[in-house]
Coordinates of C-alpha atoms and ligand atoms in Angstrom, one line a residue:
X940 CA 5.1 46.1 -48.8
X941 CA 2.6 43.4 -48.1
X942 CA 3.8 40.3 -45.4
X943 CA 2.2 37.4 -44.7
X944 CA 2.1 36.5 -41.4
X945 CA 1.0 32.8 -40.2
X946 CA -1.0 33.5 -36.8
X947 CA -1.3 30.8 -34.0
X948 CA -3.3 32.3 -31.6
X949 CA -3.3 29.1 -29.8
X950 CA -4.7 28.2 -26.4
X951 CA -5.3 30.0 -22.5
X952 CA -4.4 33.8 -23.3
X953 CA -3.0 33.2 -26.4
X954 CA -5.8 34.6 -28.9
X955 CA -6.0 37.5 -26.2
X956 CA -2.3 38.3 -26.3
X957 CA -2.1 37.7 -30.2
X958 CA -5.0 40.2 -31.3
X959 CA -3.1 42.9 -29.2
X960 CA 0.3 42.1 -31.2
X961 CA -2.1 42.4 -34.6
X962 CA -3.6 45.9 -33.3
X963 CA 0.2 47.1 -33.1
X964 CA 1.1 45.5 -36.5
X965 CA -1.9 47.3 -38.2
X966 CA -0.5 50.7 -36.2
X967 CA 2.7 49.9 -37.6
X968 CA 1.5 48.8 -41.4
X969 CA -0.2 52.3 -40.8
X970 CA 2.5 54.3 -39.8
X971 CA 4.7 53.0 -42.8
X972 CA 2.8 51.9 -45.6
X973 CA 2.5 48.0 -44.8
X974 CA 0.2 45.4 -45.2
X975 CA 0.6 42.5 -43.0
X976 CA -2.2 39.6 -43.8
X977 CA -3.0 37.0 -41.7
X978 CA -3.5 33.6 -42.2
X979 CA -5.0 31.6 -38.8
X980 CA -3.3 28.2 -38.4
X981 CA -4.7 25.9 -35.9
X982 CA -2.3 24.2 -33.4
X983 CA -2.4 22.8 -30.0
X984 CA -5.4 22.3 -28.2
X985 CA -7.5 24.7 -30.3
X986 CA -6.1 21.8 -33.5
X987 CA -7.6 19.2 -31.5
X988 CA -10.5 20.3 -30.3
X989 CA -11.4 21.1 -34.2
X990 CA -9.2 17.8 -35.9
X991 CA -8.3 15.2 -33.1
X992 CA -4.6 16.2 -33.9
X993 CA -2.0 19.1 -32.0
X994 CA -0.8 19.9 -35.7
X995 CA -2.1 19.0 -39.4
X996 CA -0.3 18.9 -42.4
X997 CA -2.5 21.9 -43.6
X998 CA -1.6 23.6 -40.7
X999 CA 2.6 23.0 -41.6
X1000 CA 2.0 24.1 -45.2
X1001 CA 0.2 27.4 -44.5
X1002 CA 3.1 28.0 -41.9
X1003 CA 5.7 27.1 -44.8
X1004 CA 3.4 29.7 -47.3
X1005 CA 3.8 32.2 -44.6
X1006 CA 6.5 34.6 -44.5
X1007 CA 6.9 34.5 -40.9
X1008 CA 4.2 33.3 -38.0
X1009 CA 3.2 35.0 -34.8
X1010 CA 2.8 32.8 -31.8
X1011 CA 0.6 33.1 -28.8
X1012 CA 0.9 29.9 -26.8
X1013 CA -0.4 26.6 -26.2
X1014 CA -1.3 24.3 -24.0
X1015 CA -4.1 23.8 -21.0
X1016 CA -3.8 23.1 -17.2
X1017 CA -2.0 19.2 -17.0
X1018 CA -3.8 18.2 -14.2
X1019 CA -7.6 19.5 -15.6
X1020 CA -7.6 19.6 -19.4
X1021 CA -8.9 16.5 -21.3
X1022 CA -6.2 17.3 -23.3
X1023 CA -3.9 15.7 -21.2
X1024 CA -5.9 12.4 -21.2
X1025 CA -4.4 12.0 -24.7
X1026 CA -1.4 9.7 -25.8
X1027 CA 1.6 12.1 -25.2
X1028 CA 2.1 12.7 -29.0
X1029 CA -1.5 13.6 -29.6
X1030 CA -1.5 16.7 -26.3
X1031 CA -0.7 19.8 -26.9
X1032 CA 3.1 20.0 -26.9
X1033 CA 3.4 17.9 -29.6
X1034 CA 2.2 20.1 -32.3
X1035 CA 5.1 22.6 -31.3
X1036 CA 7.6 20.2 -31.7
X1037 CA 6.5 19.2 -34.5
X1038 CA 6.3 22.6 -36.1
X1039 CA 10.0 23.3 -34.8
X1040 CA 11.3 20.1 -36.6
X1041 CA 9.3 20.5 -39.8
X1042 CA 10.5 24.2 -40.1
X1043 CA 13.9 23.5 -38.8
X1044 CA 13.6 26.2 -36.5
X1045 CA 17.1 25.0 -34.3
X1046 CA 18.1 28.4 -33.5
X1047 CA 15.9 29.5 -30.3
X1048 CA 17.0 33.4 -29.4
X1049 CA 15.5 34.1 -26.1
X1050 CA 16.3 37.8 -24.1
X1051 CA 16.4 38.1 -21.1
X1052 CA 16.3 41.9 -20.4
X1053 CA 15.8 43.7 -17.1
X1054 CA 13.6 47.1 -18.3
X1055 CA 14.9 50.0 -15.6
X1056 CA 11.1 50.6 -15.1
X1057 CA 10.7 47.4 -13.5
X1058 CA 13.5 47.2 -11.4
X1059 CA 11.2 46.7 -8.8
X1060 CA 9.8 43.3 -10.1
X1061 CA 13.5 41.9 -10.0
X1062 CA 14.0 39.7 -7.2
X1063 CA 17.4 40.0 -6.9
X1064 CA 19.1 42.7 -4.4
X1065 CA 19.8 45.9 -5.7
X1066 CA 23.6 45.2 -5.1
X1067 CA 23.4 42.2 -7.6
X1068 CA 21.0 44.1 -10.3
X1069 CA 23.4 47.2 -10.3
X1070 CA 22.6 49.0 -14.0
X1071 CA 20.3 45.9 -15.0
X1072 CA 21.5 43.0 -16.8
X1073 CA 20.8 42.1 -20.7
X1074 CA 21.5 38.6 -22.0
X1075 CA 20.2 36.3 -24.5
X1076 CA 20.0 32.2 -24.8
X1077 CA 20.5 30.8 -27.4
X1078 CA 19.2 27.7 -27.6
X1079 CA 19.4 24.3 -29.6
X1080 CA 15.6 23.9 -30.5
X1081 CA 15.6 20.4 -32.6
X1082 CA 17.7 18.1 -31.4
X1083 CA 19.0 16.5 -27.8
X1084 CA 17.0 15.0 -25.7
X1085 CA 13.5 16.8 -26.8
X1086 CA 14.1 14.3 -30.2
X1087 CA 16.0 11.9 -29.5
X1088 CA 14.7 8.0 -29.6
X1089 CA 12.0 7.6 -26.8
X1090 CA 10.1 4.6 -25.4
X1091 CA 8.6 2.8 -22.4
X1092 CA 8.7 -0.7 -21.6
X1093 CA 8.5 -3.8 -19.2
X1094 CA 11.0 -5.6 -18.5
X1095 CA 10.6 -9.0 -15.5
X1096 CA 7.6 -6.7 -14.6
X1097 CA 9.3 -3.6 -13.9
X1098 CA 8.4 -0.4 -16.1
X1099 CA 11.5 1.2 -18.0
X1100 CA 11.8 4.7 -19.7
X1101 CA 14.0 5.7 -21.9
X1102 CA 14.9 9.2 -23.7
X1103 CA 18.1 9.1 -25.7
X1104 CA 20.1 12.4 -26.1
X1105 CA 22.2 12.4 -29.1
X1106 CA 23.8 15.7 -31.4
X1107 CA 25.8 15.3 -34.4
X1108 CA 28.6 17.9 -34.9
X1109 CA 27.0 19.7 -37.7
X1110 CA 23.9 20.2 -35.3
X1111 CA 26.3 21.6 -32.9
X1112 CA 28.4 23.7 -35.4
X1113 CA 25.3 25.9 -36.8
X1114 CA 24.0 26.8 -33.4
X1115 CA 27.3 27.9 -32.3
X1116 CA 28.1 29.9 -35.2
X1117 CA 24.5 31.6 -35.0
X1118 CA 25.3 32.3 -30.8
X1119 CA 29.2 34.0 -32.1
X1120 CA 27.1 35.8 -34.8
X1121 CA 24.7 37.5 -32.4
X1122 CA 27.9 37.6 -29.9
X1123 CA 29.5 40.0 -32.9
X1124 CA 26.5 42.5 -32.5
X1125 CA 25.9 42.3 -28.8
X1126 CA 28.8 42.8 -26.4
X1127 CA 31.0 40.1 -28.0
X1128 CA 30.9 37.5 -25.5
X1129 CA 29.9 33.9 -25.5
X1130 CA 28.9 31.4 -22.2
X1131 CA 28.9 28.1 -23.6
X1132 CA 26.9 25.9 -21.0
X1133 CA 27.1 22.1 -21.1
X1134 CA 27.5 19.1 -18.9
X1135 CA 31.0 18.0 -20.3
X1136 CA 32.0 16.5 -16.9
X1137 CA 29.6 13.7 -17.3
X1138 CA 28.0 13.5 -20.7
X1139 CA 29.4 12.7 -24.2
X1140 CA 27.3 14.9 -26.0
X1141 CA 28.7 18.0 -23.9
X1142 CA 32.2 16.8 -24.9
X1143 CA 31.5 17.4 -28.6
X1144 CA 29.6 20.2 -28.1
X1145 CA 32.7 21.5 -26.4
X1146 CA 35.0 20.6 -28.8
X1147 CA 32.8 21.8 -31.9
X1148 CA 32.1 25.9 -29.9
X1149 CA 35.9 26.0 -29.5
X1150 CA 36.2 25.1 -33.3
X1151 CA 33.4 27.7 -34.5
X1152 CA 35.0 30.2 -31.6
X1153 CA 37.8 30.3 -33.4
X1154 CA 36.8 32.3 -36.3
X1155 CA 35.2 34.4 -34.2
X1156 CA 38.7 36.0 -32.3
X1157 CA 37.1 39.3 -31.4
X1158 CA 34.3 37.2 -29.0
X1159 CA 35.9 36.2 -25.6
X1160 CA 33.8 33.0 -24.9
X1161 CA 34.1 30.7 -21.8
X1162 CA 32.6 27.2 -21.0
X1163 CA 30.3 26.9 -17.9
X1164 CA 28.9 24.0 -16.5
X1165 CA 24.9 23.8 -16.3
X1166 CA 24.5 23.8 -12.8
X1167 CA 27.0 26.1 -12.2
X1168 CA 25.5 28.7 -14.6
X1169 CA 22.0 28.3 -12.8
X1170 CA 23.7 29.4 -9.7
X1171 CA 25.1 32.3 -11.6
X1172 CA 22.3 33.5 -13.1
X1173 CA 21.2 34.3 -9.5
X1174 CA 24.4 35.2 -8.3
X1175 CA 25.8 37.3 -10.7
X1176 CA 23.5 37.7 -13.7
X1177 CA 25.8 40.9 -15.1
X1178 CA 28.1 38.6 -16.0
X1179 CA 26.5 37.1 -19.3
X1180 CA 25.8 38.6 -22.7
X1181 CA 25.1 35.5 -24.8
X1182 CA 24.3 32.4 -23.6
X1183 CA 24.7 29.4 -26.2
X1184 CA 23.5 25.9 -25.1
X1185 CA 21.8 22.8 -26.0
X1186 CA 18.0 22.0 -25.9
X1187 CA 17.0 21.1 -22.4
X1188 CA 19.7 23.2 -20.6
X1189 CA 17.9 26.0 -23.0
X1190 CA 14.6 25.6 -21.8
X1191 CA 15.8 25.5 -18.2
X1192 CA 18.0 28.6 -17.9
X1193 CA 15.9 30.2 -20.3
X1194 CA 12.6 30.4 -17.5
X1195 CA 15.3 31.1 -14.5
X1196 CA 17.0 34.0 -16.7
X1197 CA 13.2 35.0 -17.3
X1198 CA 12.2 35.2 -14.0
X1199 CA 15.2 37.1 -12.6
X1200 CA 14.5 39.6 -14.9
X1201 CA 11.0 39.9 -12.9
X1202 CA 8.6 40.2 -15.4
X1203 CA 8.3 36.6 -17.7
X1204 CA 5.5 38.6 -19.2
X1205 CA 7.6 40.8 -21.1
X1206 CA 10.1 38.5 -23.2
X1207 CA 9.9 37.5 -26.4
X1208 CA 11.8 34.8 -28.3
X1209 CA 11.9 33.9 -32.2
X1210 CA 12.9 30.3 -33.1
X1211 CA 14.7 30.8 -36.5
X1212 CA 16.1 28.5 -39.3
X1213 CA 18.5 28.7 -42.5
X1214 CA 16.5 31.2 -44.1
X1215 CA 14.8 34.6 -43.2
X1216 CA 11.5 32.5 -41.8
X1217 CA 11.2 32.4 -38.4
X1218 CA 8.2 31.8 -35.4
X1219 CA 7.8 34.1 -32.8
X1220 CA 6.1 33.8 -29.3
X1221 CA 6.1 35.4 -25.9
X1222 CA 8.7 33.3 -23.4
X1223 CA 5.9 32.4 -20.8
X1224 CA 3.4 30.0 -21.5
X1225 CA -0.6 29.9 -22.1
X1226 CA -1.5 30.8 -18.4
X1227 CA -4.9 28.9 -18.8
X1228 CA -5.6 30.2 -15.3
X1229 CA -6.0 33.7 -16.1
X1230 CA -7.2 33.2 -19.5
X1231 CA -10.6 35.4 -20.6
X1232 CA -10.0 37.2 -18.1
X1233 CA -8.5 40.2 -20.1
X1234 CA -5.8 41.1 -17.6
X1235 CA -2.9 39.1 -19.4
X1236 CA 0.4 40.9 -20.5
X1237 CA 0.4 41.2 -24.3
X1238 CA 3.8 42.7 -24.4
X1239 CA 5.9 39.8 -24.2
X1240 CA 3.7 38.9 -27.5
X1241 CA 4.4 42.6 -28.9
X1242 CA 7.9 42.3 -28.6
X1243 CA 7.7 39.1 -30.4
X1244 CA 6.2 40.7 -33.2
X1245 CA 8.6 43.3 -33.2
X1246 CA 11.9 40.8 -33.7
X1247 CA 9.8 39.3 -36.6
X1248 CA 9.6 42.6 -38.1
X1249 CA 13.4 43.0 -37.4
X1250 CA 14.8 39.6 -38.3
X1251 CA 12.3 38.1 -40.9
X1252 CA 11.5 41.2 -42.6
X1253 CA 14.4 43.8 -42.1
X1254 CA 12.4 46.2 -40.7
X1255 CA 14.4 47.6 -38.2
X1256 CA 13.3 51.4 -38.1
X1257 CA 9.3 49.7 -38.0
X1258 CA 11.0 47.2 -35.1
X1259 CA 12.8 50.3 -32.9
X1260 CA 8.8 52.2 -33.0
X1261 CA 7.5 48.9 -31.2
X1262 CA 10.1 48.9 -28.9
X1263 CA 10.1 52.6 -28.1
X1264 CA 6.5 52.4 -27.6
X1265 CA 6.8 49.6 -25.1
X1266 CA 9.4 52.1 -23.4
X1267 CA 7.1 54.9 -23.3
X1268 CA 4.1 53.0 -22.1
X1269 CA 6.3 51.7 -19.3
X1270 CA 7.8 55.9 -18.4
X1271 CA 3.8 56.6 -18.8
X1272 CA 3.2 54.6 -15.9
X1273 CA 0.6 51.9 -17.3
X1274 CA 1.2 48.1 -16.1
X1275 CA -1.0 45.4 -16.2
X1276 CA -1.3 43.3 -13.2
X1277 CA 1.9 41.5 -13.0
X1278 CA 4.1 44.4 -13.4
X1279 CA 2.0 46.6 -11.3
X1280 CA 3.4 48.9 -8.6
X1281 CA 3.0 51.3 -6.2
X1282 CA 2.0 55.0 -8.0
X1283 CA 1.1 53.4 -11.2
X1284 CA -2.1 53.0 -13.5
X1285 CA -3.4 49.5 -13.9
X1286 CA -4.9 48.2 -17.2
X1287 CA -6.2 45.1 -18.8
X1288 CA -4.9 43.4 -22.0
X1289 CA -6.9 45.4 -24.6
X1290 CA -6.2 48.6 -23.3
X1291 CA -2.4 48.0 -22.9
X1292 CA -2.7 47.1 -26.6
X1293 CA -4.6 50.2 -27.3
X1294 CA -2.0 52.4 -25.7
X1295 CA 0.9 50.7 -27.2
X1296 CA -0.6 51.0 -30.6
X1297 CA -1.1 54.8 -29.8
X1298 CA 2.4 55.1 -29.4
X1299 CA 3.7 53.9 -32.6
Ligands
IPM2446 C1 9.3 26.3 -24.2 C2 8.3 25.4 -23.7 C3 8.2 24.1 -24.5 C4 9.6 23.5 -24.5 C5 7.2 23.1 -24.1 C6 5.8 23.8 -24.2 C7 7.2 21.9 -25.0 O1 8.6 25.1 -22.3 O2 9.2 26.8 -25.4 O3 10.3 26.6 -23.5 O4 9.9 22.7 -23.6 O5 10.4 23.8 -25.4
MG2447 MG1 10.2 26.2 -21.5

């Protein structure tokens, strides 16, 4: 079959990591008889260096042509890039949201998955990592505070911010029932994290998971406050299987469940709407400190690829090959630089790619 596949390569190691996900993607189109075309979309700083704008309306309806889109990142250094000189809804950033609310991408699945190879990149005790943990946020992409009303002013002479977070209940029902659905083919068991001993909008979100939970009676779920579920994650990371939580909570948790698995440069994440479409990226950001360099970790990228394959096109014997090959690179003994360790063979961006695409 023939897919189309938006491509953001984006900014920092983005088109680096993204050409190594394509080089698997042609292995795999290969291996099974598929076509995958590209279509390059501009976003980020690469839109604005070419159109003065993070995201075009072009750039939207390519992505909305497409039948899924592959993510780098985006994004420069905050303190350096002229980028960052720009009214905040002209930088960088922008563009993704904007892409996430005109796709209606509010279903963010983020793994966090400690790979027995690296056990040795975990910075947890042994004691706590025992057989490895696997978990997965899911997080509320378009809504809460990341889009809720926003403004500065000055009042008597004294500068005021505001961000406003607000959810309807029918924003809060369909991420639920997509966190009990993925609960149903995992190990059947929900963390619902909120703030409900101060905030409103973590009372309805409360009230709405222990609606959806109940046609879900085979998932034991539990509520968990935020900042008690960031202790846990270090504590006790075992403990979770699916994570469900608003937008900001999301992004939080989602970079300390990343990091406790040791190696950011690994996970992948798809941001998915009503329909089979859905944008997929590496967890970690666009690293503008290493980028050109050729030493980035393209697997986090790869993996991305490989729950598009899965959950965008159903191709799930295609999806297992890229994961098995990630697997066997790993056993094989090559890392790139921020997985390496003692005893194995270090190798750049490209030749990871390379290998991985060997192994398909
Ligand atoms: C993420 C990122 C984005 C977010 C930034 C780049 C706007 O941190 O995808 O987690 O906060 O959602
Ligand atoms: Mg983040």
């Amino acid at each position: 079959m023939n897919y189309k596949v938006g491509v953001i390569s984006g900014d920092g190691i983005g088109p680096e990591i993204v050409n190594e996900a394509k080089k698997v993607l042609d292995a795999v189109g290969a291996k099974f008889g598929h076509k995958f075309e590209y279509t390059e979309i501009l976003m980020g700083g690469a839109s604005i260096d070419v159109h003065g704008v993070p995201l075009t309306e072009e750039a939207i309806k390519a992505a909305k042509e497409s039948d899924a889109v592959l993510m780098g990142s985006i994004g420069g250094d905050t303190t350096t890039s002229p980028w960052y000189k720009l009214p905040p809804d002209l930088r960088p950033e922008a563009g993704l949201l904007k892409i996430r609310k005109a796709l209606n991408l509010f279903a963010n699945v983020r793994p966090a998955v400690l790979y027995k190879e690296l056990k040795g990149a975990c910075p947890l005790k042994d004691e706590v990592i025992g057989d490895g943990f696997d978990m997965v946020i899911m997080r509320e992409l378009t809504g809460g505070l990341y889009f809720g009303e926003r403004k500065t002013v000055e009042e008597n002479g004294v500068l005021k911010a505001y961000d406003s977070l607000t959810y309807d209940e029918n924003e809060i029902r369909r991420i639920a029932i997509r966190g009990f659905d993925i609960a149903m083919k995992r190990n059947k068991k929900v963390t619902s994290v909120d703030k409900a001993n101060v905030l409103d909008s973590s009372r309805l979100w409360r009230k709405v998971v222990e609606e959806v939970a109940k046609d879900y009676p085979e998932v034991t779920y539990e509520h968990m406050l935020v900042d008690n579920c960031a202790m846990q994650l270090v504590k006790n990371p075992r403990q979770f299987d699916v994570i469900l939580t608003e937008n900001m909570f999301g992004d939080i948790l989602s970079d300390e469940a990343s990091m406790v698995t040791g190696s950011i440069g690994m996970l992948s994440s798809a941001s998915l709407n009503e329909t089979k479409f859905g944008l997929y990226e590496p967890s970690h950001g666009s690293a503008p400190d290493i980028a050109g360099k050729n030493i980035a970790n393209p697997i986090a990228t790869i993996l991305s690829a490989a729950m598009m394959l899965r959950f965008s096109f159903d191709l799930s014997e295609e999806a297992d090959a890229v994961e098995n090959a990630v697997k066997k690179v790993l056993a094989d003994g090559y890392r790139t630089v921020d997985i390496m360790a003692d005893g194995c063979k270090q190798v750049g961006c490209d030749k990871m790619g390379d290998l991985l695409a060997e192994r398909i």
